[in-house]
Amino acid sequence: MISVRHLKKTYTTPNGETVQVLKDVSCDISKGEVISIIGPSGTGKSTFLRALNLLDPPTGGEILVDGENILQKNYPMNRLRQRMGMVFQSFNLFDHLTILQNVTLGPIKLLGMNKQDAENEAMHLLRKVGMAEKASVMPSSLSGGQKQRVAIARCLAMHPEIILFDEPTSALDPTMVGEVLSVIRQLAKEGMTMLIVTHEMKFARDVSTRIFFMNKGIIYEDGTPEQIFDHPLRKDTQAFIRRIRSLRLEVNGADYDIYGFFTEIDLFCAKYALYDKCDSIKHVVEEMLATLLSLEERPLFIELAFSELDYSLALTFMVTGLFVSPLNRELADPIAVSIIQGVTKSINEEKMPNGYRLTFSL
Ligand code: ADP
Ligand code: MG
């Protein structure tokens, strides 16, 4: 159905550097496959999805859909977008339209359906995702999980041949992850072809026919869920799989919820019996966010990873747009630094193409 050959994507940063985000991605996707894409942050998973449906066209390589190269100049873009649906982390519903209108807009405007048929079908799809009773309300009155289910119904209304999901549950409150994953599971049962970028490892394992482990701009390893999760062949996959008892926190600006983070850290520690580490983790998170990183140094990802093999616990901060260590620069608050040093075993600082990664062992 889709053949990707030597796909490349390069960006030029504002200061003129070129960053090759997709180095050489090749794969074949057949009808009915459910492929989960896993891998560390910043390895090009979103870029890959966006290149596939030409939201952000690749800079090299080929994408063949049913044997036709979609990168040729006059390929009908609308038709392609209709065939490849996309569901985003942030829902992207139209806030000024009702739920029903959100779902019927595409079919009426782009598929030329009449209003009545579009509404009948939209109601059918909303029922399927459990959202029919909200058909006449505005998106702002829905929870995140409900919005995402509507976004899936809206996508289905275009009769796509494949759906690309980019971290569909990452922006959700943990209590709402399940309802969205259930809808995706149902689609998988019905034979929908899907490509799903996710950090939900248990879900990926249950639902997928294949797993792609993306790492540093390539599909570093691919295989069945059993191969990738139980017997990964390559070194980086093994390291990633071992680390996946992990918690990810995302900070997108000044108004992060530190108490919400603390609750998630408490839950994580309770789950893996890491009671003695809990306070140390919170100290590092608090000092980093409140004292050592400035506003411009957000957004950032925080990942807490626990390995049961050697009981090691790593707390990683991936900070975009930071090029010196926040612990060593002049404005670093020495008290905050010494608190962090006091509760960590070691600190690893790594310069990345687009920022800085600090990993604290606890
Ligand atoms: P992932 O989804 O695996 O976390 P992404 O595909 O979002 O990774 O990003 C991969 C890398 O590409 C990151 O280092 C990111 O900063 C960079 N990148 C993504 N989009 C752009 C862009 N428009 N301009 C410059 N760099 C970008
Ligand atoms: Mg991404």
Short mmCIF file of C-alpha atoms and ligand atoms in Angstrom, two decimals:
data_model
loop_
_atom_site.label_atom_id
_atom_site.label_comp_id
_atom_site.label_asym_id
_atom_site.label_seq_id
_atom_site.Cartn_x
_atom_site.Cartn_y
_atom_site.Cartn_z
CA MET A 1 0.00 0.00 0.00
CA ILE A 2 2.74 2.47 1.02
CA SER A 3 6.42 2.11 0.25
CA VAL A 4 8.86 4.55 1.73
CA ARG A 5 12.33 4.64 0.17
CA HIS A 6 15.32 6.50 1.66
CA LEU A 7 13.20 9.29 3.04
CA LYS A 8 15.18 12.30 4.24
CA LYS A 9 14.24 15.52 5.96
CA THR A 10 16.62 18.34 6.68
CA TYR A 11 15.84 21.56 8.50
CA THR A 12 17.85 24.76 8.49
CA THR A 13 17.92 26.41 11.87
CA PRO A 14 17.68 30.20 12.22
CA ASN A 15 21.46 30.41 12.70
CA GLY A 16 22.10 28.62 9.43
CA GLU A 17 22.95 25.14 10.70
CA THR A 18 21.35 22.24 8.91
CA VAL A 19 19.88 19.45 10.99
CA GLN A 20 19.11 16.15 9.35
CA VAL A 21 16.10 14.88 11.26
CA LEU A 22 15.22 11.96 8.99
CA LYS A 23 18.44 10.39 7.76
CA ASP A 24 17.25 7.45 5.69
CA VAL A 25 13.86 5.96 6.43
CA SER A 26 12.63 3.02 4.39
CA CYS A 27 9.65 0.78 5.09
CA ASP A 28 6.66 -0.92 3.55
CA ILE A 29 3.21 -0.67 5.05
CA SER A 30 0.53 -3.11 3.94
CA LYS A 31 -3.22 -2.80 4.18
CA GLY A 32 -4.57 -3.83 7.59
CA GLU A 33 -1.29 -3.40 9.44
CA VAL A 34 -1.22 -1.61 12.78
CA ILE A 35 2.28 -0.27 13.30
CA SER A 36 3.34 1.48 16.46
CA ILE A 37 6.33 3.76 16.27
CA ILE A 38 8.25 4.02 19.51
CA GLY A 39 11.54 5.66 20.38
CA PRO A 40 13.13 8.48 22.35
CA SER A 41 11.93 12.08 22.04
CA GLY A 42 13.44 14.09 19.24
CA THR A 43 14.26 11.17 16.97
CA GLY A 44 11.99 12.21 14.13
CA LYS A 45 8.79 10.25 14.79
CA SER A 46 6.47 13.24 14.26
CA THR A 47 8.59 14.45 11.38
CA PHE A 48 8.19 11.07 9.73
CA LEU A 49 4.39 11.15 9.99
CA ARG A 50 4.25 14.72 8.74
CA ALA A 51 6.53 13.85 5.83
CA LEU A 52 4.34 10.89 4.89
CA ASN A 53 1.21 12.95 4.37
CA LEU A 54 3.22 15.89 3.04
CA LEU A 55 2.21 18.25 5.85
CA ASP A 56 5.93 18.88 5.99
CA PRO A 57 7.34 17.49 2.75
CA PRO A 58 10.53 15.44 2.87
CA THR A 59 13.75 16.75 1.33
CA GLY A 60 14.72 13.46 -0.27
CA GLY A 61 13.63 9.93 -1.02
CA GLU A 62 10.40 8.50 -2.34
CA ILE A 63 6.94 7.71 -1.03
CA LEU A 64 4.95 5.33 -3.21
CA VAL A 65 1.24 4.97 -2.53
CA ASP A 66 -0.19 2.10 -4.52
CA GLY A 67 2.88 2.32 -6.75
CA GLU A 68 2.58 6.03 -7.46
CA ASN A 69 5.20 8.48 -6.26
CA ILE A 70 3.36 11.14 -4.27
CA LEU A 71 6.36 13.46 -4.34
CA GLN A 72 5.93 14.09 -8.03
CA LYS A 73 4.95 17.68 -8.71
CA ASN A 74 1.34 17.41 -9.78
CA TYR A 75 0.21 14.67 -7.42
CA PRO A 76 -3.31 15.57 -6.17
CA MET A 77 -2.67 16.72 -2.64
CA ASN A 78 -6.31 16.81 -1.53
CA ARG A 79 -6.85 13.25 -2.53
CA LEU A 80 -3.74 12.24 -0.60
CA ARG A 81 -4.85 14.02 2.58
CA GLN A 82 -8.22 12.34 2.29
CA ARG A 83 -6.59 8.92 1.98
CA MET A 84 -4.24 9.50 4.91
CA GLY A 85 -6.08 10.76 7.97
CA MET A 86 -4.12 12.29 10.80
CA VAL A 87 -4.91 12.54 14.50
CA PHE A 88 -2.76 14.93 16.51
CA GLN A 89 -1.73 15.10 20.12
CA SER A 90 -3.59 18.40 20.49
CA PHE A 91 -6.94 17.37 18.85
CA ASN A 92 -7.11 20.43 16.55
CA LEU A 93 -10.92 20.65 16.63
CA PHE A 94 -12.57 23.81 15.29
CA ASP A 95 -13.60 25.63 18.45
CA HIS A 96 -16.31 27.72 16.79
CA LEU A 97 -18.16 24.69 15.38
CA THR A 98 -20.33 22.15 17.19
CA ILE A 99 -19.13 18.57 17.51
CA LEU A 100 -21.44 17.51 14.69
CA GLN A 101 -20.23 20.35 12.45
CA ASN A 102 -16.63 19.43 13.19
CA VAL A 103 -17.32 15.97 11.83
CA THR A 104 -19.44 16.98 8.80
CA LEU A 105 -17.28 19.88 7.58
CA GLY A 106 -14.77 17.77 5.65
CA PRO A 107 -17.27 15.43 4.01
CA ILE A 108 -19.45 18.36 2.88
CA LYS A 109 -16.62 20.64 1.72
CA LEU A 110 -14.11 18.15 0.41
CA LEU A 111 -16.07 15.01 -0.46
CA GLY A 112 -19.09 16.92 -1.79
CA MET A 113 -21.57 15.05 0.40
CA ASN A 114 -24.97 16.58 0.99
CA LYS A 115 -25.68 17.85 4.49
CA GLN A 116 -28.21 15.21 5.44
CA ASP A 117 -26.04 12.27 4.40
CA ALA A 118 -23.01 13.84 6.07
CA GLU A 119 -24.96 14.31 9.31
CA ASN A 120 -26.32 10.78 9.27
CA GLU A 121 -22.90 9.37 8.84
CA ALA A 122 -21.38 11.72 11.41
CA MET A 123 -23.93 10.58 13.98
CA HIS A 124 -23.08 6.98 13.21
CA LEU A 125 -19.37 7.72 13.73
CA LEU A 126 -19.99 9.73 16.90
CA ARG A 127 -21.96 6.78 18.27
CA LYS A 128 -19.05 4.54 17.45
CA VAL A 129 -16.68 6.65 19.57
CA GLY A 130 -19.29 7.16 22.30
CA MET A 131 -19.83 10.85 21.60
CA ALA A 132 -23.26 10.97 19.97
CA GLU A 133 -24.93 12.64 22.94
CA LYS A 134 -22.50 15.55 22.61
CA ALA A 135 -23.25 16.17 18.92
CA SER A 136 -24.73 19.62 19.46
CA VAL A 137 -22.29 21.01 22.02
CA MET A 138 -19.15 23.07 21.42
CA PRO A 139 -15.69 21.53 21.82
CA SER A 140 -14.83 23.76 24.79
CA SER A 141 -17.29 21.86 26.98
CA LEU A 142 -15.57 18.52 26.40
CA SER A 143 -12.74 16.84 28.29
CA GLY A 144 -9.49 16.07 26.50
CA GLY A 145 -10.39 12.43 26.08
CA GLN A 146 -13.75 13.33 24.61
CA LYS A 147 -12.16 15.84 22.22
CA GLN A 148 -9.74 13.24 21.00
CA ARG A 149 -12.56 10.76 20.37
CA VAL A 150 -14.34 13.42 18.31
CA ALA A 151 -11.11 14.07 16.41
CA ILE A 152 -10.99 10.36 15.57
CA ALA A 153 -14.63 10.40 14.36
CA ARG A 154 -13.84 13.46 12.25
CA CYS A 155 -10.91 11.64 10.72
CA LEU A 156 -13.03 8.54 9.97
CA ALA A 157 -15.66 10.70 8.26
CA MET A 158 -13.20 11.28 5.40
CA HIS A 159 -13.01 7.51 4.76
CA PRO A 160 -9.23 7.36 5.04
CA GLU A 161 -7.34 4.27 3.93
CA ILE A 162 -4.78 4.77 6.68
CA ILE A 163 -4.77 6.84 9.87
CA LEU A 164 -1.60 8.37 11.25
CA PHE A 165 -1.73 9.02 14.98
CA ASP A 166 0.88 11.29 16.54
CA GLU A 167 0.94 10.60 20.28
CA PRO A 168 -2.86 10.65 20.53
CA THR A 169 -2.87 10.30 24.32
CA SER A 170 0.14 12.41 25.32
CA ALA A 171 -1.84 15.55 26.02
CA LEU A 172 -4.46 13.78 28.12
CA ASP A 173 -5.01 13.56 31.80
CA PRO A 174 -3.99 9.98 32.78
CA THR A 175 -7.59 9.10 33.65
CA MET A 176 -8.62 9.71 30.03
CA VAL A 177 -5.94 7.77 28.23
CA GLY A 178 -7.90 4.53 28.41
CA GLU A 179 -11.03 5.75 26.62
CA VAL A 180 -9.00 6.95 23.62
CA LEU A 181 -6.90 3.81 23.46
CA SER A 182 -10.11 1.72 23.54
CA VAL A 183 -11.40 3.51 20.45
CA ILE A 184 -8.11 2.89 18.63
CA ARG A 185 -8.15 -0.76 19.70
CA GLN A 186 -11.63 -1.09 18.23
CA LEU A 187 -10.44 0.38 14.91
CA ALA A 188 -7.58 -2.12 14.89
CA LYS A 189 -10.06 -4.96 15.34
CA GLU A 190 -12.04 -3.69 12.40
CA GLY A 191 -8.95 -3.88 10.21
CA MET A 192 -8.14 -0.19 9.87
CA THR A 193 -4.57 0.42 8.69
CA MET A 194 -2.83 2.61 11.25
CA LEU A 195 0.53 4.09 12.08
CA ILE A 196 0.66 5.15 15.72
CA VAL A 197 3.41 7.11 17.42
CA THR A 198 3.00 6.34 21.10
CA HIS A 199 4.69 6.12 24.46
CA GLU A 200 2.05 3.71 25.74
CA MET A 201 4.14 0.57 25.57
CA LYS A 202 1.59 -1.88 26.85
CA PHE A 203 -0.93 -0.61 24.34
CA ALA A 204 1.65 -0.73 21.51
CA ARG A 205 2.42 -4.29 22.39
CA ASP A 206 -1.22 -5.42 22.51
CA VAL A 207 -2.58 -3.63 19.49
CA SER A 208 0.22 -3.70 16.92
CA THR A 209 1.09 -6.12 14.18
CA ARG A 210 4.54 -4.51 13.95
CA ILE A 211 6.69 -2.11 15.90
CA PHE A 212 9.14 0.41 14.47
CA PHE A 213 11.78 1.55 16.91
CA MET A 214 12.93 4.94 15.64
CA ASN A 215 16.24 6.23 16.79
CA LYS A 216 18.34 9.15 15.53
CA GLY A 217 16.47 9.66 12.28
CA ILE A 218 16.16 6.07 11.10
CA ILE A 219 13.98 3.04 11.74
CA TYR A 220 16.67 1.46 13.84
CA GLU A 221 14.87 -1.84 14.35
CA ASP A 222 11.53 -3.21 13.33
CA GLY A 223 9.76 -6.42 14.17
CA THR A 224 6.77 -8.01 15.80
CA PRO A 225 5.86 -6.72 19.25
CA GLU A 226 7.30 -9.88 20.71
CA GLN A 227 10.63 -9.43 18.93
CA ILE A 228 10.99 -5.78 19.83
CA PHE A 229 9.80 -5.98 23.44
CA ASP A 230 11.15 -9.38 24.44
CA HIS A 231 14.13 -10.03 22.17
CA PRO A 232 15.40 -6.80 20.67
CA LEU A 233 18.46 -7.48 18.56
CA ARG A 234 20.25 -4.15 18.58
CA LYS A 235 21.94 -2.32 21.38
CA ASP A 236 19.96 0.93 21.42
CA THR A 237 16.66 -0.93 21.21
CA GLN A 238 17.67 -3.07 24.17
CA ALA A 239 18.60 0.00 26.17
CA PHE A 240 15.32 1.71 25.31
CA ILE A 241 13.17 -1.31 26.08
CA ARG A 242 14.87 -1.75 29.42
CA ARG A 243 14.24 1.85 30.27
CA ILE A 244 10.60 1.92 29.44
CA ARG A 245 9.31 1.78 32.93
CA SER A 246 9.21 5.46 32.52
CA LEU A 247 7.22 8.54 33.27
CA ARG A 248 7.22 11.52 30.96
CA LEU A 249 6.34 15.02 32.00
CA GLU A 250 6.04 17.84 29.54
CA VAL A 251 6.60 21.47 30.39
CA ASN A 252 5.30 23.90 27.82
CA GLY A 253 5.78 27.27 29.39
CA ALA A 254 5.66 29.18 32.61
CA ASP A 255 2.44 27.72 33.90
CA TYR A 256 3.35 24.13 34.51
CA ASP A 257 1.61 22.30 37.33
CA ILE A 258 4.35 21.34 39.77
CA TYR A 259 1.87 19.72 42.16
CA GLY A 260 0.45 17.66 39.31
CA PHE A 261 4.01 16.53 38.52
CA PHE A 262 4.58 15.64 42.17
CA THR A 263 1.44 13.51 42.17
CA GLU A 264 2.60 11.67 39.05
CA ILE A 265 6.03 11.13 40.59
CA ASP A 266 4.39 9.80 43.77
CA LEU A 267 2.30 7.37 41.73
CA PHE A 268 5.31 6.23 39.72
CA CYS A 269 7.36 5.64 42.86
CA ALA A 270 4.50 3.76 44.48
CA LYS A 271 4.11 1.55 41.42
CA TYR A 272 7.76 0.49 41.38
CA ALA A 273 8.34 0.62 45.14
CA LEU A 274 10.81 3.48 44.89
CA TYR A 275 9.65 5.17 48.07
CA ASP A 276 13.15 6.15 49.16
CA LYS A 277 13.81 7.98 45.86
CA CYS A 278 10.64 9.96 45.69
CA ASP A 279 11.80 13.06 47.56
CA SER A 280 15.09 13.21 45.68
CA ILE A 281 13.31 13.12 42.34
CA LYS A 282 11.01 15.93 43.40
CA HIS A 283 13.95 18.02 44.64
CA VAL A 284 15.72 17.76 41.30
CA VAL A 285 12.58 18.51 39.30
CA GLU A 286 11.73 21.48 41.48
CA GLU A 287 15.21 23.02 41.48
CA MET A 288 15.64 22.54 37.75
CA LEU A 289 12.28 24.08 36.87
CA ALA A 290 12.04 26.77 39.49
CA THR A 291 15.65 27.90 39.74
CA LEU A 292 18.02 26.64 37.06
CA LEU A 293 16.08 26.85 33.83
CA SER A 294 14.76 30.13 32.50
CA LEU A 295 11.43 30.68 30.78
CA GLU A 296 13.02 30.59 27.32
CA GLU A 297 14.35 27.16 28.06
CA ARG A 298 10.93 25.64 27.97
CA PRO A 299 9.30 23.62 26.43
CA LEU A 300 11.13 20.64 27.74
CA PHE A 301 10.61 16.99 28.40
CA ILE A 302 11.33 15.34 31.69
CA GLU A 303 11.61 11.60 31.70
CA LEU A 304 11.92 9.38 34.72
CA ALA A 305 13.09 5.90 33.82
CA PHE A 306 13.51 2.95 36.09
CA SER A 307 15.32 -0.21 35.13
CA GLU A 308 14.38 -3.31 37.03
CA LEU A 309 17.48 -5.08 35.78
CA ASP A 310 19.89 -3.09 37.89
CA TYR A 311 17.49 -0.94 39.92
CA SER A 312 18.90 2.18 38.34
CA LEU A 313 16.80 5.28 38.18
CA ALA A 314 17.49 8.03 35.67
CA LEU A 315 15.86 11.43 35.51
CA THR A 316 16.39 13.11 32.13
CA PHE A 317 15.71 16.70 31.12
CA MET A 318 15.67 17.35 27.39
CA VAL A 319 15.80 21.11 26.99
CA THR A 320 15.34 22.60 23.53
CA GLY A 321 17.22 25.80 22.84
CA LEU A 322 19.70 25.43 25.66
CA PHE A 323 23.36 25.10 24.66
CA VAL A 324 25.27 25.31 27.91
CA SER A 325 24.80 23.28 31.02
CA PRO A 326 22.38 25.03 33.37
CA LEU A 327 24.44 23.69 36.27
CA ASN A 328 27.72 25.31 35.23
CA ARG A 329 26.79 28.67 33.83
CA GLU A 330 27.41 31.86 35.74
CA LEU A 331 23.83 32.57 36.71
CA ALA A 332 23.31 29.12 38.18
CA ASP A 333 22.17 29.34 41.78
CA PRO A 334 24.85 27.50 43.79
CA ILE A 335 22.36 26.39 46.43
CA ALA A 336 20.10 24.78 43.86
CA VAL A 337 23.12 23.07 42.25
CA SER A 338 24.32 21.73 45.57
CA ILE A 339 20.86 20.41 46.46
CA ILE A 340 20.85 18.52 43.17
CA GLN A 341 24.37 17.22 43.66
CA GLY A 342 23.44 16.13 47.15
CA VAL A 343 20.61 13.86 46.03
CA THR A 344 22.08 12.43 42.80
CA LYS A 345 24.74 9.79 42.22
CA SER A 346 25.96 11.16 38.92
CA ILE A 347 25.08 13.74 36.32
CA ASN A 348 25.55 13.30 32.60
CA GLU A 349 25.40 16.37 30.38
CA GLU A 350 25.06 15.95 26.66
CA LYS A 351 24.87 18.55 23.91
CA MET A 352 22.26 17.66 21.28
CA PRO A 353 21.72 19.25 17.85
CA ASN A 354 18.79 21.31 19.12
CA GLY A 355 19.42 21.60 22.82
CA TYR A 356 20.85 19.98 25.87
CA ARG A 357 20.15 16.75 27.66
CA LEU A 358 20.88 16.27 31.33
CA THR A 359 20.56 12.90 32.92
CA PHE A 360 20.66 12.52 36.68
CA SER A 361 21.22 9.09 38.21
CA LEU A 362 19.51 8.69 41.51
P1 ADP B 1 9.85 13.13 17.91
O1 ADP B 1 8.46 13.23 17.38
O2 ADP B 1 10.50 11.81 17.69
O3 ADP B 1 9.96 13.56 19.34
P2 ADP B 1 10.34 15.27 16.03
O4 ADP B 1 10.07 14.62 14.72
O5 ADP B 1 9.29 16.15 16.58
O6 ADP B 1 10.75 14.15 17.08
O7 ADP B 1 11.63 16.16 15.95
C1 ADP B 1 12.87 15.64 15.60
C2 ADP B 1 13.88 16.74 15.58
O8 ADP B 1 13.59 17.65 14.54
C3 ADP B 1 13.92 17.56 16.85
O9 ADP B 1 15.27 17.72 17.19
C4 ADP B 1 13.27 18.85 16.45
O10 ADP B 1 13.78 19.92 17.21
C5 ADP B 1 13.61 18.97 15.00
N1 ADP B 1 12.59 19.72 14.26
C6 ADP B 1 11.30 19.36 14.09
N2 ADP B 1 10.63 20.27 13.37
C7 ADP B 1 11.52 21.26 13.08
C8 ADP B 1 11.47 22.50 12.36
N3 ADP B 1 10.34 22.93 11.78
N4 ADP B 1 12.61 23.23 12.29
C9 ADP B 1 13.75 22.81 12.86
N5 ADP B 1 13.88 21.66 13.54
C10 ADP B 1 12.79 20.89 13.66
MG MG B 2 6.74 13.89 18.31
#
